[in-house]
XYZ file of C-alpha atoms in Angstrom:
493
model
C 80.335 278.455 -41.508
C 82.158 278.135 -38.144
C 85.418 279.959 -37.601
C 88.312 277.979 -39.032
C 91.264 277.857 -36.681
C 94.753 277.327 -38.022
C 96.664 274.249 -36.911
C 98.668 276.285 -34.393
C 95.546 277.986 -33.057
C 93.880 274.600 -32.559
C 96.944 273.330 -30.716
C 97.056 276.455 -28.530
C 93.380 275.958 -27.682
C 94.059 272.506 -26.219
C 97.659 272.255 -25.038
C 98.628 273.259 -21.524
C 100.786 276.402 -21.653
C 104.362 275.662 -22.696
C 103.769 271.913 -23.057
C 103.677 271.513 -26.854
C 106.774 269.977 -28.412
C 106.725 269.587 -32.175
C 107.980 266.264 -33.475
C 110.844 266.393 -35.991
C 109.636 266.137 -39.578
C 110.804 263.110 -41.576
C 113.216 263.796 -44.419
C 111.342 265.522 -47.219
C 110.771 264.022 -50.647
C 112.416 266.178 -53.280
C 110.975 265.087 -56.635
C 110.275 268.174 -58.777
C 106.537 268.923 -58.800
C 105.819 265.765 -56.851
C 105.498 262.118 -57.846
C 103.418 262.893 -60.972
C 105.509 265.855 -62.116
C 102.354 267.974 -61.892
C 103.279 271.301 -63.411
C 103.083 274.143 -60.915
C 102.741 271.849 -57.879
C 105.968 273.059 -56.263
C 104.837 276.643 -56.731
C 101.487 275.867 -55.118
C 103.220 274.365 -52.113
C 105.518 277.346 -51.829
C 102.558 279.748 -51.835
C 100.796 277.618 -49.224
C 103.897 277.652 -47.033
C 104.240 281.433 -47.338
C 100.557 281.937 -46.525
C 100.398 279.592 -43.501
C 103.958 279.434 -42.221
C 103.807 275.632 -42.400
C 105.792 273.197 -44.533
C 102.986 270.653 -44.810
C 99.293 270.192 -44.107
C 99.780 268.665 -40.636
C 101.618 269.759 -37.508
C 102.457 266.892 -35.146
C 103.772 266.997 -31.606
C 103.302 266.045 -27.983
C 101.543 268.119 -25.360
C 99.688 267.909 -22.076
C 95.935 268.464 -22.202
C 94.692 269.298 -18.714
C 97.618 267.355 -17.335
C 97.513 264.234 -19.541
C 100.160 263.855 -22.223
C 99.160 262.891 -25.760
C 100.326 263.044 -29.353
C 98.400 265.816 -31.126
C 98.009 265.891 -34.910
C 96.662 269.229 -36.145
C 95.637 269.735 -39.764
C 96.313 273.068 -41.445
C 93.420 273.625 -43.848
C 95.129 276.685 -45.286
C 97.837 274.436 -46.730
C 96.218 273.074 -49.889
C 92.931 272.423 -48.108
C 94.555 270.243 -45.456
C 94.946 267.569 -48.114
C 96.929 264.369 -47.668
C 99.994 263.711 -49.773
C 103.105 261.567 -49.419
C 104.836 263.959 -47.038
C 101.636 264.205 -44.978
C 101.654 260.422 -44.735
C 105.291 260.488 -43.606
C 104.427 262.863 -40.764
C 101.349 260.926 -39.705
C 103.253 257.646 -39.636
C 106.027 259.209 -37.560
C 103.488 260.631 -35.102
C 101.737 257.304 -34.577
C 105.073 255.515 -34.243
C 106.133 257.991 -31.561
C 102.832 257.479 -29.737
C 103.330 253.724 -29.573
C 106.979 254.034 -28.551
C 106.069 256.324 -25.647
C 102.656 254.785 -24.774
C 100.716 257.959 -25.516
C 97.139 258.408 -26.770
C 96.643 259.979 -30.184
C 94.426 263.009 -30.793
C 93.889 264.004 -34.461
C 92.502 267.539 -34.845
C 91.107 267.131 -38.330
C 90.416 269.772 -40.953
C 90.890 268.357 -44.421
C 89.323 268.264 -47.847
C 90.698 264.823 -48.699
C 93.571 263.473 -50.783
C 95.856 265.707 -52.847
C 94.983 265.519 -56.553
C 98.446 266.671 -57.662
C 99.866 263.395 -56.324
C 97.170 261.149 -57.809
C 96.823 257.591 -56.556
C 99.967 257.894 -54.461
C 98.129 260.493 -52.399
C 95.092 258.249 -52.061
C 97.210 255.337 -50.855
C 98.271 257.423 -47.861
C 94.900 256.439 -46.411
C 96.151 252.859 -46.259
C 99.230 254.022 -44.367
C 97.034 255.929 -41.924
C 94.706 252.969 -41.457
C 97.685 250.696 -40.769
C 99.104 253.071 -38.169
C 95.708 253.410 -36.509
C 95.330 249.618 -36.408
C 98.773 249.152 -34.846
C 97.961 251.783 -32.248
C 94.657 250.079 -31.511
C 96.428 246.744 -31.067
C 98.848 248.415 -28.662
C 95.925 249.278 -26.379
C 96.237 253.051 -26.837
C 93.146 255.255 -27.234
C 92.514 257.502 -30.232
C 90.250 260.515 -29.746
C 89.403 262.519 -32.864
C 88.256 266.128 -32.959
C 86.328 267.041 -36.120
C 86.961 270.625 -37.220
C 85.617 272.367 -40.298
C 85.723 270.711 -42.775
C 86.333 267.002 -42.188
C 85.697 265.226 -45.464
C 87.046 262.513 -47.723
C 89.661 260.039 -46.579
C 90.546 262.079 -43.504
C 87.035 261.503 -42.178
C 87.002 257.860 -43.267
C 90.292 257.033 -41.485
C 91.499 259.430 -38.794
C 87.987 260.610 -37.915
C 85.475 257.806 -38.137
C 88.123 255.233 -37.248
C 88.869 256.775 -33.840
C 87.639 255.295 -30.576
C 85.930 258.510 -29.478
C 84.780 261.157 -31.977
C 84.155 264.719 -30.812
C 83.048 267.470 -33.206
C 82.916 271.237 -33.205
C 79.438 272.686 -33.798
C 78.520 273.428 -37.396
C 81.549 271.640 -38.832
C 81.111 270.156 -42.291
C 81.581 266.401 -41.857
C 81.054 263.746 -44.496
C 82.827 261.482 -46.917
C 81.759 263.660 -49.845
C 83.094 267.190 -49.932
C 80.907 270.139 -50.909
C 82.129 270.207 -54.532
C 81.559 266.535 -55.320
C 78.108 265.913 -53.837
C 74.961 265.495 -55.908
C 73.587 268.952 -56.677
C 70.316 268.215 -54.869
C 71.935 266.774 -51.742
C 70.648 268.091 -48.432
C 73.572 270.032 -46.897
C 72.238 269.326 -43.405
C 73.207 265.679 -43.870
C 76.886 266.653 -44.126
C 77.259 268.268 -40.712
C 78.729 267.279 -37.363
C 75.245 267.367 -35.858
C 73.967 264.923 -38.483
C 76.861 262.544 -37.819
C 76.066 262.535 -34.086
C 72.396 261.869 -34.823
C 73.387 258.993 -37.127
C 75.606 257.398 -34.504
C 78.882 258.144 -36.311
C 80.194 260.649 -33.752
C 79.857 260.830 -29.992
C 79.269 264.472 -29.109
C 79.223 268.102 -30.217
C 81.575 270.188 -28.074
C 81.779 273.975 -28.027
C 85.294 275.333 -28.662
C 85.433 276.948 -25.222
C 84.673 273.581 -23.605
C 86.856 271.416 -25.831
C 90.002 271.409 -23.710
C 88.106 270.413 -20.577
C 86.132 267.664 -22.306
C 89.166 266.290 -24.120
C 91.167 266.391 -20.906
C 88.486 264.364 -19.123
C 88.453 261.793 -21.912
C 92.229 261.485 -21.833
C 92.221 261.003 -18.045
C 89.552 258.320 -18.254
C 91.036 256.387 -21.166
C 94.748 256.985 -20.755
C 95.227 258.397 -17.260
C 96.374 256.694 -14.100
C 92.958 255.255 -13.313
C 92.859 252.865 -16.261
C 93.784 249.241 -16.146
C 96.531 249.796 -18.697
C 98.101 252.523 -16.587
C 97.925 250.298 -13.512
C 99.890 247.555 -15.224
C 97.007 245.535 -16.640
C 97.949 243.955 -19.909
C 95.006 243.873 -22.354
C 94.702 240.277 -23.401
C 95.665 238.871 -20.022
C 92.651 236.676 -19.283
C 92.353 235.267 -15.799
C 90.636 231.980 -14.925
C 87.236 233.264 -13.877
C 86.454 234.711 -10.461
C 89.456 234.447 -8.165
C 89.098 237.281 -5.674
C 86.390 239.195 -3.850
C 85.998 242.684 -2.519
C 83.260 244.598 -0.742
C 81.284 244.341 2.465
C 79.707 241.360 4.203
C 77.536 239.240 1.946
C 74.105 237.658 2.298
C 72.392 234.631 0.902
C 68.648 233.877 0.830
C 67.498 233.019 4.315
C 70.767 234.218 5.797
C 72.528 230.852 5.482
C 75.524 229.670 3.552
C 78.765 231.418 2.761
C 78.892 235.154 2.223
C 79.200 236.482 -1.314
C 80.704 239.795 -2.364
C 80.962 241.629 -5.677
C 84.116 241.792 -7.706
C 86.526 239.239 -9.005
C 88.961 238.992 -11.855
C 91.986 237.207 -13.167
C 95.590 237.572 -12.038
C 96.887 241.099 -12.574
C 93.436 242.429 -13.474
C 91.471 244.529 -11.012
C 87.748 243.677 -10.809
C 85.027 246.088 -11.798
C 83.460 247.454 -8.593
C 79.700 247.110 -8.032
C 77.451 249.917 -6.730
C 76.155 249.547 -3.215
C 77.043 247.306 -0.313
C 75.770 243.882 0.629
C 73.490 243.200 3.591
C 70.030 242.004 4.482
C 67.166 243.553 2.544
C 63.479 242.921 2.011
C 62.991 240.286 -0.657
C 59.810 239.646 -2.689
C 57.553 236.946 -1.291
C 56.316 235.720 -4.660
C 57.309 235.727 -8.297
C 54.640 238.270 -9.129
C 55.776 240.521 -6.268
C 59.227 240.488 -7.845
C 57.711 241.559 -11.168
C 55.743 244.351 -9.523
C 58.822 245.589 -7.679
C 60.870 245.642 -10.866
C 58.126 247.518 -12.711
C 57.429 250.017 -9.927
C 57.545 253.595 -11.115
C 59.380 254.814 -8.016
C 62.388 252.503 -8.022
C 65.803 253.895 -9.040
C 66.811 253.526 -12.687
C 70.122 253.488 -14.499
C 70.686 257.258 -14.345
C 70.358 257.224 -10.539
C 72.796 254.346 -10.159
C 75.373 255.876 -12.489
C 75.124 259.344 -10.942
C 75.556 257.929 -7.444
C 78.362 255.554 -8.370
C 80.684 257.632 -10.543
C 82.463 260.813 -9.527
C 82.886 261.726 -13.197
C 81.584 260.029 -16.310
C 81.405 260.702 -20.035
C 79.035 259.010 -22.482
C 79.718 257.490 -25.851
C 76.961 257.633 -28.431
C 76.086 255.647 -31.507
C 76.684 252.236 -32.996
C 78.792 253.511 -35.953
C 76.239 251.808 -38.205
C 73.742 254.654 -38.539
C 71.846 254.320 -35.278
C 71.544 255.448 -31.671
C 69.456 254.324 -28.711
C 69.980 257.195 -26.312
C 66.755 256.455 -24.421
C 67.357 252.741 -24.008
C 71.097 252.170 -23.494
C 73.578 254.377 -21.627
C 77.216 253.648 -22.442
C 80.430 255.370 -21.487
C 83.348 255.558 -19.073
C 83.394 256.792 -15.510
C 85.761 257.316 -12.595
C 85.305 255.547 -9.274
C 87.860 255.766 -6.448
C 90.549 256.871 -8.876
C 89.887 254.045 -11.327
C 88.240 254.053 -14.723
C 85.294 251.718 -15.279
C 83.311 251.311 -18.497
C 79.541 251.047 -18.197
C 76.671 249.810 -20.356
C 73.292 250.334 -18.713
C 69.768 249.542 -19.860
C 67.149 252.092 -18.796
C 64.007 249.998 -18.365
C 62.767 250.231 -21.949
C 62.846 247.693 -24.749
C 66.425 247.893 -26.061
C 66.822 248.791 -29.731
C 69.377 247.154 -32.058
C 71.482 250.332 -32.063
C 71.650 250.132 -28.274
C 73.049 246.618 -28.381
C 75.585 247.557 -31.038
C 76.669 250.575 -28.983
C 77.115 248.344 -25.925
C 79.174 245.889 -27.959
C 81.331 248.766 -29.201
C 81.814 249.930 -25.594
C 82.790 246.484 -24.296
C 85.250 245.837 -27.129
C 86.880 249.240 -26.603
C 87.177 248.719 -22.838
C 88.682 245.295 -23.458
C 91.353 246.737 -25.757
C 92.245 249.427 -23.227
C 92.313 247.069 -20.231
C 89.377 248.766 -18.480
C 86.883 246.690 -16.436
C 83.215 246.828 -17.397
C 80.063 247.299 -15.330
C 76.714 246.432 -16.937
C 73.300 247.295 -15.516
C 70.453 245.075 -16.701
C 66.982 246.588 -16.849
C 64.759 245.835 -19.820
C 61.458 244.038 -20.423
C 63.276 242.589 -23.421
C 64.717 243.471 -26.784
C 62.568 245.571 -29.089
C 60.621 243.154 -31.274
C 58.749 245.409 -33.696
C 59.146 245.137 -37.450
C 61.590 248.035 -37.594
C 63.811 246.363 -35.021
C 63.910 243.251 -37.181
C 64.816 245.336 -40.236
C 67.623 246.904 -38.194
C 69.096 243.505 -37.409
C 67.965 242.855 -33.836
C 69.262 239.290 -33.756
C 72.679 240.189 -35.106
C 72.958 243.156 -32.725
C 72.168 241.011 -29.677
C 74.654 238.419 -30.915
C 77.320 241.139 -30.979
C 76.820 241.811 -27.267
C 76.810 238.127 -26.338
C 80.055 237.777 -28.291
C 81.673 240.884 -26.803
C 80.932 239.771 -23.228
C 82.071 236.218 -23.933
C 85.338 237.372 -25.524
C 86.180 240.068 -22.958
C 89.575 239.615 -21.332
C 88.852 242.219 -18.659
C 86.437 241.624 -15.773
C 82.777 242.211 -16.587
C 80.458 242.680 -13.598
C 76.665 242.849 -13.907
C 73.958 244.179 -11.614
C 70.315 243.435 -12.421
C 68.497 246.550 -11.188
C 64.988 245.997 -12.566
C 63.466 243.819 -15.241
C 65.562 241.042 -16.705
C 63.552 240.139 -19.752
C 64.838 237.086 -21.609
C 67.794 237.101 -24.030
C 67.622 240.849 -24.496
C 68.700 241.177 -20.858
C 70.949 238.129 -20.661
C 73.163 239.455 -23.471
C 74.589 242.060 -21.061
C 74.954 239.675 -18.115
C 78.410 238.450 -17.116
C 78.483 234.658 -16.720
C 79.481 233.868 -13.139
C 79.629 237.501 -12.054
C 76.029 238.754 -12.078
C 74.311 240.275 -9.033
C 70.731 241.391 -8.385
C 68.852 243.978 -6.341
C 65.802 243.043 -4.228
C 63.483 244.917 -6.642
C 64.501 242.945 -9.719
C 63.680 239.746 -11.516
C 65.289 237.697 -14.277
C 63.197 235.415 -16.432
C 63.373 233.310 -19.553
C 60.182 235.117 -20.566
C 57.721 237.558 -19.014
C 55.106 235.713 -16.927
C 52.238 237.102 -19.051
C 53.833 235.809 -22.231
C 54.634 232.448 -20.650
C 50.991 232.043 -19.642
C 49.857 233.001 -23.137
C 52.198 230.489 -24.774
C 50.959 227.793 -22.399
C 47.344 228.819 -23.159
C 46.617 229.587 -19.538
C 43.876 231.862 -18.267
C 44.781 235.447 -17.166
C 44.315 234.548 -13.520
C 47.116 231.969 -13.891
C 49.751 234.567 -14.674
C 50.721 234.973 -11.021
C 51.254 231.287 -10.254
C 53.160 231.051 -13.536
C 55.547 233.713 -12.215
C 56.164 231.508 -9.170
C 56.791 228.487 -11.368
C 59.424 230.381 -13.368
C 61.410 231.078 -10.157
C 62.378 234.591 -11.115
C 62.862 236.212 -7.684
C 66.382 237.357 -6.752
C 66.646 234.701 -4.036
C 65.488 232.042 -6.519
C 68.189 233.160 -8.928
C 70.850 232.817 -6.240
C 69.667 229.302 -5.386
C 69.679 228.382 -9.077
C 73.207 229.725 -9.465
C 72.174 232.329 -12.036
C 73.329 235.266 -9.876
C 76.042 235.372 -7.215
C 74.203 237.405 -4.614
C 71.774 240.168 -3.762
C 72.793 243.798 -3.309
C 71.061 245.330 -0.310
C 68.639 248.168 -0.961
C 69.956 250.173 2.005
C 72.881 251.750 0.175
C 71.289 252.054 -3.241
C 70.522 255.472 -4.688
C 66.991 256.728 -4.388
C 65.304 258.519 -7.311
């Protein structure tokens, strides 16, 4: 069992020295032995207060974490197992209300065994109050970053924890809806751990206590600091009429003719998502099959290289919150570029799994709520099409991404960096704001599969690739992409 910090110790671990200011507690409820008149309940609370020095199971206040102010909510497990009762609900509601009034992110530091039995159903209904406050905070465009301590079970996990935008967990923490005393006797205890929740896509990362302040501070800077759209005056929900502005270097078009094109664009009051690289003349494939070979070349840069070269700092999110991850096929997270926060969803060149699409949809929806522009990198031969992918809801997962991109009110910018295989690639592509590299292609279907469907001989695959017009310059002429990013300034593997 990991060391259990008290609420004050957890706050001291994260808050910048001298920055914590406890919020005033709402007026206490004074019914003898609580709402049910549970005999001995007042005495239990008095003993808990004497043992912990706290008046309730949560301590709420404001503090700076590595320079970014936030509302911190720390659970005191020593006070009746960190359980939620009416007075806990009062404090939580007041903390969330303060966060919205002062435009601050919310950071719950959770250590709870669930709802307080001595208050019966009135204790359980506090979860509805918490869920309402979380929803209002979400609608206000403020991030919520949960830290799972030991234990995080019951309604605290199902609301404050799993309902947060980003979920960090301390190693070895007990995490699960069912607490240790109410599980089936033959249940595998390994399934109720922070590590298991990360593996199942329900939490984003395990963070060592010594690293927690630094990691949390980075997350707060990215999601609530001065680099975000919200901090720069972008109002989430303020949709602009398509592409209205450009930024970047001189543009190119196939053959060198026509007007220059540059990456960027966005609506009024919304800054565009920057695109890696600069525009200029580069070697373009001479045939459709040459484009395919270039996109499939082992030596070309992949998503990791682009992201590492583009962002000064970045942090990943993990998991679709539906039981799955696709860590090898879809990279999602937030990064900093030139003092601004940009969200990214990047395919890695493999067949994308349903969990990868759902994670990307989660990322895009979160960025949209926070007013943060999105960069997507397209590189996949197509969506995974095996039987397991179908059982995992491949079609519905891809539909989620199409819907998230279509509904986004912030700018979404796309760069095709390799293979653009059919709808599994198109789902991530921003209509009207997609760009391509010289070693990429985008096709309704892979040339080999097109030839097979048309019952053509193997030697006809190459001319079929030409017929499909899948080269970057073809895509510009067709109006599918806006321009070609020169290979000169792209990262090398």
